[in-house]
Amino acid sequence: MQKLPILWILIAVLALPESLIAHHGRGATYDMKTRVTLKGIVSRIDWRNPHVVIYMDVKGADGSVMTWGFENAGVSQLAQAGYHRNTLTIGQEITAIVNPAANGGPTAIVVKVILADGSEIMSRETGANPAN
Amino acid sequence: MRGRIVSLMLLVLPLAVAAYAQDDRQRVVTRYEANVGDKKFDPRDLSGIWTLTRNDHSLGTPAPPLTPAGAAAKAGRRADTPGAFGNAPWYACNPMGFPRLLNDDEPMELVMLPNRILQLFQWEHRVRVLWTDGRNVPSGEHLENLGPAWYGHSVARWNGNTLVVNTVGLDERAWLDNQGNPKSFRARIEETWRRVDANTLELQLTLYDPEYYTAPYVGSKKTYKRMPDDAITYFGWYGLYAGITEGICAPMNEVEGYNKEFRDPGRAAKP
């Protein structure tokens, strides 16, 4: 337990808040100091403006399934970065690294998505995804 | 030992902040840096797809004091704060209006025609017409008869290599900026646009609105960069779908699908 505060400081340093002033404001929706890694199956894709939302079923340690939704940039911005509505498909296994909702609920904003072959897509870290 | 680690963290923190600030800026720059080799340009040809170099949904300077009428017009408007959403009309898919849309994040295209310039905005998929055929902006009875418009009525003329655009007849329901500042129907907004090199447009905007402001509201200079072809192409194909795309705000998507179903639940009080 002694190491926990240091761990949180590390997480805070590695995941500093970024500007989240999109044309469609999110206010303080997300805890940008925290990152969560979700492993699961894509269950629904809302490919629409103002922000694309991808839902995935994540199995917990106890076997229960929680559905998470994480948002992305808008359709035009994702398309200009080379992504389309079939880039991810229902049933596909993915790992999503996200900043979770501030209230602890199962919604989030994407940091990046890692595919089964290890490739990273829709990353806000590389600049390829202008989600803001 | 633990103290040392914490000290190290405190030392690293500012460096990490700087690195992320760099990344944030880089996210915009990578979208147009492919153009740096282009040198040739016609200063009176503004055609191209352009994007602001920084996100700032205001005029970039503090507003002058409001008149009592201006303060009354602003009453009830709540800007976003870090802890709460405001009540900006665009959250319900109402038009951002001019000049708020001009200061938005997504790119816009300028199309030069013989008698007008079209400004196509990706967000809202909106067209603004800047008349260059010598007409004057509507005034007096004509303006009263036309009435307010979300994007007003705009006339452009060249002063040397500076394009001067005047817009009148704006709808008062649209906010001037993300702070909820007002503008009256009788306001005039003057923009000056200059193409300073092949890849750079500079804009300066001034609001003349004695009804609502005690002085002209002079905005800061804003810079737009030209988007390279590969940034305006879908999946490497320079076909029908390249260019400004459909950033339409549809209430069934925006209000029902995103606000109510996704965004707002994430902001609810902690269970």
CSV table of N, CA, C and O in Angstrom, one decimal, chain B residues 27-120:
chain,number,residue,atom,x,y,z
B,27,ARG,N,0.1,18.0,-33.0
B,27,ARG,CA,-1.1,17.4,-33.6
B,27,ARG,C,-1.7,18.2,-34.7
B,27,ARG,O,-2.3,17.7,-35.7
B,28,VAL,N,-1.6,19.5,-34.6
B,28,VAL,CA,-2.1,20.4,-35.6
B,28,VAL,C,-1.1,20.5,-36.7
B,28,VAL,O,-1.4,20.4,-37.9
B,29,VAL,N,0.2,20.7,-36.4
B,29,VAL,CA,1.2,21.0,-37.3
B,29,VAL,C,1.4,19.8,-38.3
B,29,VAL,O,1.5,20.0,-39.5
B,30,THR,N,1.3,18.6,-37.8
B,30,THR,CA,1.5,17.4,-38.7
B,30,THR,C,0.4,17.4,-39.8
B,30,THR,O,0.6,16.8,-40.8
B,31,ARG,N,-0.6,18.1,-39.6
B,31,ARG,CA,-1.7,18.1,-40.7
B,31,ARG,C,-1.3,19.0,-41.8
B,31,ARG,O,-1.9,18.9,-42.9
B,32,TYR,N,-0.4,19.9,-41.7
B,32,TYR,CA,-0.1,20.8,-42.8
B,32,TYR,C,1.4,20.9,-43.2
B,32,TYR,O,1.7,21.6,-44.1
B,33,GLU,N,2.2,20.3,-42.4
B,33,GLU,CA,3.6,20.5,-42.6
B,33,GLU,C,4.1,19.9,-43.9
B,33,GLU,O,5.2,20.3,-44.4
B,34,ALA,N,3.4,19.1,-44.6
B,34,ALA,CA,3.8,18.5,-45.8
B,34,ALA,C,3.9,19.6,-46.9
B,34,ALA,O,4.4,19.4,-48.0
B,35,ASN,N,3.3,20.8,-46.7
B,35,ASN,CA,3.3,21.8,-47.7
B,35,ASN,C,4.6,22.7,-47.6
B,35,ASN,O,4.7,23.6,-48.4
B,36,VAL,N,5.5,22.5,-46.7
B,36,VAL,CA,6.5,23.5,-46.5
B,36,VAL,C,7.4,23.8,-47.7
B,36,VAL,O,7.9,24.9,-47.8
B,37,GLY,N,7.4,22.8,-48.7
B,37,GLY,CA,8.2,23.1,-49.9
B,37,GLY,C,7.6,24.0,-50.9
B,37,GLY,O,8.2,24.5,-51.8
B,38,ASP,N,6.3,24.3,-50.7
B,38,ASP,CA,5.6,25.1,-51.6
B,38,ASP,C,5.9,26.6,-51.4
B,38,ASP,O,5.8,27.1,-50.3
B,39,LYS,N,6.4,27.3,-52.4
B,39,LYS,CA,6.8,28.7,-52.2
B,39,LYS,C,5.9,29.6,-53.1
B,39,LYS,O,5.7,30.8,-52.8
B,40,LYS,N,5.5,29.1,-54.3
B,40,LYS,CA,4.8,30.0,-55.2
B,40,LYS,C,3.3,30.2,-54.7
B,40,LYS,O,2.6,29.3,-54.3
B,41,PHE,N,2.9,31.5,-54.8
B,41,PHE,CA,1.5,31.8,-54.5
B,41,PHE,C,1.1,33.1,-55.1
B,41,PHE,O,2.0,34.0,-55.3
B,42,ASP,N,-0.2,33.2,-55.3
B,42,ASP,CA,-0.8,34.5,-55.8
B,42,ASP,C,-1.4,35.1,-54.5
B,42,ASP,O,-2.4,34.5,-54.0
B,43,PRO,N,-1.0,36.3,-54.1
B,43,PRO,CA,-1.6,36.8,-52.8
B,43,PRO,C,-3.1,37.1,-52.9
B,43,PRO,O,-3.7,37.3,-51.9
B,44,ARG,N,-3.6,37.2,-54.2
B,44,ARG,CA,-5.0,37.4,-54.3
B,44,ARG,C,-5.8,36.1,-54.6
B,44,ARG,O,-7.0,36.2,-55.0
B,45,ASP,N,-5.1,35.0,-54.5
B,45,ASP,CA,-5.8,33.7,-54.7
B,45,ASP,C,-5.8,33.0,-53.3
B,45,ASP,O,-4.8,32.6,-52.8
B,46,LEU,N,-6.9,33.0,-52.7
B,46,LEU,CA,-7.0,32.5,-51.3
B,46,LEU,C,-7.5,31.0,-51.3
B,46,LEU,O,-7.8,30.4,-50.3
B,47,SER,N,-7.7,30.5,-52.5
B,47,SER,CA,-8.3,29.1,-52.6
B,47,SER,C,-7.4,28.1,-51.9
B,47,SER,O,-6.2,28.2,-51.9
B,48,GLY,N,-8.1,27.1,-51.4
B,48,GLY,CA,-7.4,26.1,-50.6
B,48,GLY,C,-8.2,25.7,-49.4
B,48,GLY,O,-9.3,26.3,-49.1
B,49,ILE,N,-7.8,24.7,-48.7
B,49,ILE,CA,-8.4,24.3,-47.5
B,49,ILE,C,-7.5,24.7,-46.4
B,49,ILE,O,-6.3,24.4,-46.4
B,50,TRP,N,-8.1,25.4,-45.4
B,50,TRP,CA,-7.3,26.0,-44.4
B,50,TRP,C,-7.8,25.6,-43.0
B,50,TRP,O,-8.9,25.4,-42.8
B,51,THR,N,-6.8,25.6,-42.1
B,51,THR,CA,-7.2,25.2,-40.7
B,51,THR,C,-6.4,26.1,-39.7
B,51,THR,O,-5.3,26.5,-40.0
B,52,LEU,N,-7.1,26.5,-38.7
B,52,LEU,CA,-6.5,27.4,-37.7
B,52,LEU,C,-5.3,26.7,-37.0
B,52,LEU,O,-5.3,25.5,-36.8
B,53,THR,N,-4.3,27.5,-36.6
B,53,THR,CA,-3.1,26.9,-36.0
B,53,THR,C,-3.3,26.6,-34.5
B,53,THR,O,-2.5,25.9,-33.9
B,54,ARG,N,-4.3,27.2,-33.9
B,54,ARG,CA,-4.6,26.9,-32.5
B,54,ARG,C,-6.1,27.0,-32.3
B,54,ARG,O,-6.8,27.8,-32.9
B,55,ASN,N,-6.6,26.2,-31.3
B,55,ASN,CA,-8.0,26.2,-31.0
B,55,ASN,C,-8.3,27.3,-30.0
B,55,ASN,O,-7.7,27.4,-28.9
B,56,ASP,N,-9.1,28.3,-30.5
B,56,ASP,CA,-9.5,29.4,-29.7
B,56,ASP,C,-10.8,29.9,-30.2
B,56,ASP,O,-10.9,30.4,-31.2
B,57,HIS,N,-11.8,29.6,-29.4
B,57,HIS,CA,-13.2,29.9,-29.8
B,57,HIS,C,-13.6,31.3,-29.4
B,57,HIS,O,-14.8,31.6,-29.3
B,58,SER,N,-12.7,32.2,-29.2
B,58,SER,CA,-13.0,33.5,-28.9
B,58,SER,C,-12.3,34.4,-30.0
B,58,SER,O,-11.7,34.0,-30.9
B,59,LEU,N,-12.5,35.8,-29.8
B,59,LEU,CA,-11.8,36.7,-30.7
B,59,LEU,C,-10.3,36.8,-30.3
B,59,LEU,O,-9.6,37.5,-31.0
B,60,GLY,N,-9.9,36.2,-29.3
B,60,GLY,CA,-8.5,36.2,-28.9
B,60,GLY,C,-8.0,37.3,-28.1
B,60,GLY,O,-6.8,37.4,-27.7
B,61,THR,N,-8.9,38.3,-27.8
B,61,THR,CA,-8.6,39.4,-26.9
B,61,THR,C,-9.7,39.6,-25.9
B,61,THR,O,-10.9,39.2,-26.2
B,62,PRO,N,-9.5,40.4,-24.8
B,62,PRO,CA,-10.6,40.6,-23.9
B,62,PRO,C,-11.6,41.6,-24.6
B,62,PRO,O,-11.3,42.5,-25.3
B,63,ALA,N,-12.9,41.3,-24.3
B,63,ALA,CA,-14.0,42.2,-24.8
B,63,ALA,C,-14.0,43.5,-24.1
B,63,ALA,O,-13.7,43.6,-22.9
B,64,PRO,N,-14.3,44.6,-24.9
B,64,PRO,CA,-14.5,45.9,-24.2
B,64,PRO,C,-15.7,45.8,-23.3
B,64,PRO,O,-16.5,44.9,-23.5
B,65,PRO,N,-15.8,46.8,-22.4
B,65,PRO,CA,-17.0,46.7,-21.5
B,65,PRO,C,-18.3,46.8,-22.4
B,65,PRO,O,-18.3,47.5,-23.4
B,66,LEU,N,-19.3,46.1,-21.9
B,66,LEU,CA,-20.6,46.2,-22.6
B,66,LEU,C,-21.4,47.4,-22.2
B,66,LEU,O,-21.2,47.9,-21.1
B,67,THR,N,-22.3,47.8,-23.1
B,67,THR,CA,-23.2,48.8,-22.7
B,67,THR,C,-24.3,48.2,-21.8
B,67,THR,O,-24.4,46.9,-21.8
B,68,PRO,N,-25.2,48.9,-21.2
B,68,PRO,CA,-26.3,48.3,-20.5
B,68,PRO,C,-27.2,47.4,-21.4
B,68,PRO,O,-27.6,46.3,-21.0
B,69,ALA,N,-27.4,47.8,-22.6
B,69,ALA,CA,-28.1,46.9,-23.5
B,69,ALA,C,-27.3,45.6,-23.9
B,69,ALA,O,-27.9,44.6,-24.0
B,70,GLY,N,-26.0,45.8,-24.0
B,70,GLY,CA,-25.2,44.6,-24.2
B,70,GLY,C,-25.2,43.6,-23.1
B,70,GLY,O,-25.3,42.4,-23.3
B,71,ALA,N,-25.1,44.2,-21.9
B,71,ALA,CA,-25.2,43.3,-20.7
B,71,ALA,C,-26.5,42.6,-20.6
B,71,ALA,O,-26.6,41.4,-20.2
B,72,ALA,N,-27.6,43.3,-21.0
B,72,ALA,CA,-28.9,42.7,-20.9
B,72,ALA,C,-29.0,41.5,-22.0
B,72,ALA,O,-29.6,40.5,-21.7
B,73,ALA,N,-28.3,41.8,-23.1
B,73,ALA,CA,-28.4,40.7,-24.2
B,73,ALA,C,-27.6,39.5,-23.7
B,73,ALA,O,-27.9,38.4,-24.2
B,74,LYS,N,-26.6,39.7,-22.9
B,74,LYS,CA,-25.7,38.6,-22.5
B,74,LYS,C,-26.3,37.9,-21.3
B,74,LYS,O,-25.9,36.7,-21.0
B,75,ALA,N,-27.2,38.5,-20.6
B,75,ALA,CA,-27.8,37.9,-19.4
B,75,ALA,C,-28.3,36.5,-19.7
B,75,ALA,O,-29.0,36.3,-20.7
B,76,GLY,N,-28.0,35.6,-18.8
B,76,GLY,CA,-28.6,34.2,-18.9
B,76,GLY,C,-27.7,33.3,-19.7
B,76,GLY,O,-27.9,32.1,-19.8
B,77,ARG,N,-26.7,33.8,-20.4
B,77,ARG,CA,-25.8,33.0,-21.1
B,77,ARG,C,-24.7,32.4,-20.2
B,77,ARG,O,-24.1,33.2,-19.5
B,78,ARG,N,-24.5,31.1,-20.2
B,78,ARG,CA,-23.5,30.5,-19.4
B,78,ARG,C,-22.4,29.9,-20.3
B,78,ARG,O,-22.7,28.9,-21.0
B,79,ALA,N,-21.2,30.4,-20.2
B,79,ALA,CA,-20.1,29.7,-20.9
B,79,ALA,C,-19.7,28.4,-20.2
B,79,ALA,O,-20.0,28.2,-19.0
B,80,ASP,N,-19.0,27.5,-20.9
B,80,ASP,CA,-18.5,26.3,-20.3
B,80,ASP,C,-17.5,26.7,-19.2
B,80,ASP,O,-16.7,27.7,-19.3
B,81,THR,N,-17.5,25.9,-18.1
B,81,THR,CA,-16.4,26.0,-17.1
B,81,THR,C,-15.8,24.7,-17.0
B,81,THR,O,-16.4,23.7,-17.4
B,82,PRO,N,-14.6,24.5,-16.3
B,82,PRO,CA,-14.0,23.2,-16.2
B,82,PRO,C,-15.0,22.2,-15.5
B,82,PRO,O,-14.9,21.0,-15.8
B,83,GLY,N,-15.9,22.7,-14.7
B,83,GLY,CA,-16.8,21.7,-14.0
B,83,GLY,C,-18.2,21.6,-14.6
B,83,GLY,O,-18.9,20.7,-14.1
B,84,ALA,N,-18.5,22.4,-15.5
B,84,ALA,CA,-19.9,22.4,-16.0
B,84,ALA,C,-20.0,22.9,-17.4
B,84,ALA,O,-19.3,23.8,-17.9
B,85,PHE,N,-21.0,22.3,-18.1
B,85,PHE,CA,-21.3,22.8,-19.4
B,85,PHE,C,-22.1,24.1,-19.4
B,85,PHE,O,-22.9,24.3,-18.4
B,86,GLY,N,-21.9,24.9,-20.3
B,86,GLY,CA,-22.7,26.1,-20.4
B,86,GLY,C,-24.0,25.8,-21.2
B,86,GLY,O,-24.4,24.7,-21.4
B,87,ASN,N,-24.6,26.9,-21.7
B,87,ASN,CA,-25.9,26.7,-22.4
B,87,ASN,C,-25.8,27.3,-23.8
B,87,ASN,O,-26.7,27.9,-24.3
B,88,ALA,N,-24.6,27.1,-24.4
B,88,ALA,CA,-24.4,27.6,-25.8
B,88,ALA,C,-25.4,27.0,-26.7
B,88,ALA,O,-25.7,25.8,-26.7
B,89,PRO,N,-25.9,27.8,-27.6
B,89,PRO,CA,-27.0,27.3,-28.5
B,89,PRO,C,-26.5,26.1,-29.4
B,89,PRO,O,-27.3,25.3,-29.9
B,90,TRP,N,-25.2,26.1,-29.7
B,90,TRP,CA,-24.7,25.0,-30.6
B,90,TRP,C,-24.8,23.6,-30.0
B,90,TRP,O,-24.7,22.6,-30.7
B,91,TYR,N,-24.9,23.6,-28.7
B,91,TYR,CA,-25.1,22.2,-28.1
B,91,TYR,C,-26.4,21.5,-28.5
B,91,TYR,O,-26.5,20.3,-28.3
B,92,ALA,N,-27.3,22.3,-29.0
B,92,ALA,CA,-28.6,21.7,-29.4
B,92,ALA,C,-28.6,21.8,-31.0
B,92,ALA,O,-29.7,21.8,-31.5
B,93,CYS,N,-27.5,21.9,-31.6
B,93,CYS,CA,-27.4,22.0,-33.1
B,93,CYS,C,-27.9,23.2,-33.7
B,93,CYS,O,-28.2,23.3,-34.9
B,94,ASN,N,-28.1,24.3,-32.9
B,94,ASN,CA,-28.4,25.6,-33.5
B,94,ASN,C,-27.1,26.1,-34.2
B,94,ASN,O,-26.0,25.7,-33.8
B,95,PRO,N,-27.2,26.9,-35.3
B,95,PRO,CA,-26.0,27.3,-36.0
B,95,PRO,C,-25.1,28.1,-35.0
B,95,PRO,O,-25.5,28.8,-34.2
B,96,MET,N,-23.8,27.9,-35.2
B,96,MET,CA,-22.8,28.7,-34.4
B,96,MET,C,-22.9,30.1,-34.8
B,96,MET,O,-22.7,31.0,-34.0
B,97,GLY,N,-23.2,30.3,-36.1
B,97,GLY,CA,-23.3,31.7,-36.6
B,97,GLY,C,-21.9,32.3,-36.8
B,97,GLY,O,-20.9,31.7,-36.5
B,98,PHE,N,-21.9,33.5,-37.4
B,98,PHE,CA,-20.7,34.2,-37.7
B,98,PHE,C,-20.5,35.2,-36.6
B,98,PHE,O,-21.5,35.9,-36.2
B,99,PRO,N,-19.3,35.3,-36.0
B,99,PRO,CA,-18.0,34.7,-36.4
B,99,PRO,C,-17.6,33.5,-35.7
B,99,PRO,O,-16.5,33.0,-35.8
B,100,ARG,N,-18.5,33.0,-34.8
B,100,ARG,CA,-18.1,31.8,-34.0
B,100,ARG,C,-17.6,30.6,-34.8
B,100,ARG,O,-16.7,30.0,-34.4
B,101,LEU,N,-18.3,30.4,-35.9
B,101,LEU,CA,-17.9,29.2,-36.7
B,101,LEU,C,-16.5,29.4,-37.3
B,101,LEU,O,-15.7,28.5,-37.5
B,102,LEU,N,-16.2,30.7,-37.6
B,102,LEU,CA,-14.9,31.0,-38.2
B,102,LEU,C,-13.8,30.6,-37.2
B,102,LEU,O,-12.7,30.3,-37.6
B,103,ASN,N,-14.1,30.7,-35.9
B,103,ASN,CA,-13.1,30.3,-34.9
B,103,ASN,C,-13.2,28.9,-34.3
B,103,ASN,O,-12.8,28.6,-33.2
B,104,ASP,N,-13.8,28.1,-35.2
B,104,ASP,CA,-14.0,26.7,-34.7
B,104,ASP,C,-12.8,25.8,-35.2
B,104,ASP,O,-11.9,26.3,-35.9
B,105,ASP,N,-12.8,24.6,-34.8
B,105,ASP,CA,-11.6,23.7,-35.0
B,105,ASP,C,-11.4,23.1,-36.3
B,105,ASP,O,-10.3,22.8,-36.8
B,106,GLU,N,-12.5,22.9,-37.0
B,106,GLU,CA,-12.4,22.1,-38.2
B,106,GLU,C,-12.1,23.0,-39.4
B,106,GLU,O,-12.4,24.2,-39.4
B,107,PRO,N,-11.5,22.4,-40.5
B,107,PRO,CA,-11.1,23.3,-41.6
B,107,PRO,C,-12.2,23.9,-42.4
B,107,PRO,O,-13.4,23.5,-42.3
B,108,MET,N,-11.8,24.9,-43.2
B,108,MET,CA,-12.7,25.6,-44.1
B,108,MET,C,-12.0,25.7,-45.4
B,108,MET,O,-10.8,25.8,-45.5
B,109,GLU,N,-12.8,25.8,-46.5
B,109,GLU,CA,-12.3,26.0,-47.8
B,109,GLU,C,-12.7,27.3,-48.4
B,109,GLU,O,-13.9,27.7,-48.2
B,110,LEU,N,-11.8,28.0,-49.1
B,110,LEU,CA,-12.1,29.2,-49.8
B,110,LEU,C,-12.1,28.8,-51.3
B,110,LEU,O,-11.2,28.3,-51.8
B,111,VAL,N,-13.2,29.2,-52.0
B,111,VAL,CA,-13.4,28.9,-53.4
B,111,VAL,C,-13.5,30.3,-54.1
B,111,VAL,O,-14.5,31.0,-53.8
B,112,MET,N,-12.6,30.6,-55.0
B,112,MET,CA,-12.6,31.9,-55.6
B,112,MET,C,-13.5,31.8,-56.9
B,112,MET,O,-13.2,31.1,-57.8
B,113,LEU,N,-14.5,32.6,-57.0
B,113,LEU,CA,-15.3,32.7,-58.2
B,113,LEU,C,-15.2,34.1,-58.7
B,113,LEU,O,-14.8,35.1,-58.0
B,114,PRO,N,-15.6,34.4,-60.0
B,114,PRO,CA,-15.5,35.7,-60.6
B,114,PRO,C,-16.2,36.8,-59.8
B,114,PRO,O,-15.7,37.9,-59.7
B,115,ASN,N,-17.4,36.5,-59.2
B,115,ASN,CA,-18.1,37.6,-58.6
B,115,ASN,C,-18.3,37.4,-57.1
B,115,ASN,O,-19.0,38.1,-56.4
B,116,ARG,N,-17.7,36.3,-56.5
B,116,ARG,CA,-17.9,36.1,-55.1
B,116,ARG,C,-16.9,35.0,-54.6
B,116,ARG,O,-16.3,34.3,-55.5
B,117,ILE,N,-16.7,35.0,-53.4
B,117,ILE,CA,-15.8,34.0,-52.8
B,117,ILE,C,-16.7,33.1,-51.9
B,117,ILE,O,-17.5,33.6,-51.1
B,118,LEU,N,-16.6,31.8,-52.0
B,118,LEU,CA,-17.4,30.9,-51.2
B,118,LEU,C,-16.5,30.4,-50.1
B,118,LEU,O,-15.3,30.0,-50.3
B,119,GLN,N,-17.0,30.5,-48.9
B,119,GLN,CA,-16.3,29.9,-47.7
B,119,GLN,C,-17.1,28.7,-47.2
B,119,GLN,O,-18.2,28.8,-46.8
B,120,LEU,N,-16.5,27.5,-47.4
B,120,LEU,CA,-17.2,26.3,-47.1
B,120,LEU,C,-16.6,25.8,-45.7
B,120,LEU,O,-15.4,25.5,-45.6
